[in-house]
Amino acid sequence: MDNNFEDYGNRIIVRDSNIHGMGIFTTSDIPKNSLIMIISGEVISGDECERREEEENNVYIFWNGDNYIDTSKTDKIKYINHKCDFNCDVIERDEESLYLTAYRDIKKGEELTIDYGYDEIYEYCNCTLCK
Ligand SMILES: [Zn+2]
């Protein structure tokens, strides 16, 4: 399953986003269901996750069903933005990581987005569906 996705990872770039701050963008077309990159980082406990979110405003923590994964020291995935009309999905890989996959066909130059999936985000969301 890990075979051909690294090509995509290398074609993901970070630049200014219309959604919020910086975002990640693809420099090539990505067909639906492709594995785009592995999401990994520092594995932390639920308590530590809560502490980092509250005390450090850390918004880069993923949950994979087993563990909390702090991606704040990564160079790309931490910049992925929320959009209700998202084009990427996050699926389980193993206890310490996740896959970022293409939810639909994604065109060269598009920003990669996911549904953050927590209620508060929709209040602040600027996407066309929320406006
Ligand atoms: Zn929205």
XYZ file of C-alpha atoms in Angstrom, residues 21 43 50 85:
4
model
C -2.567 31.646 6.527
C 2.706 10.553 19.636
C -5.513 18.735 25.860
C -16.152 21.082 0.679
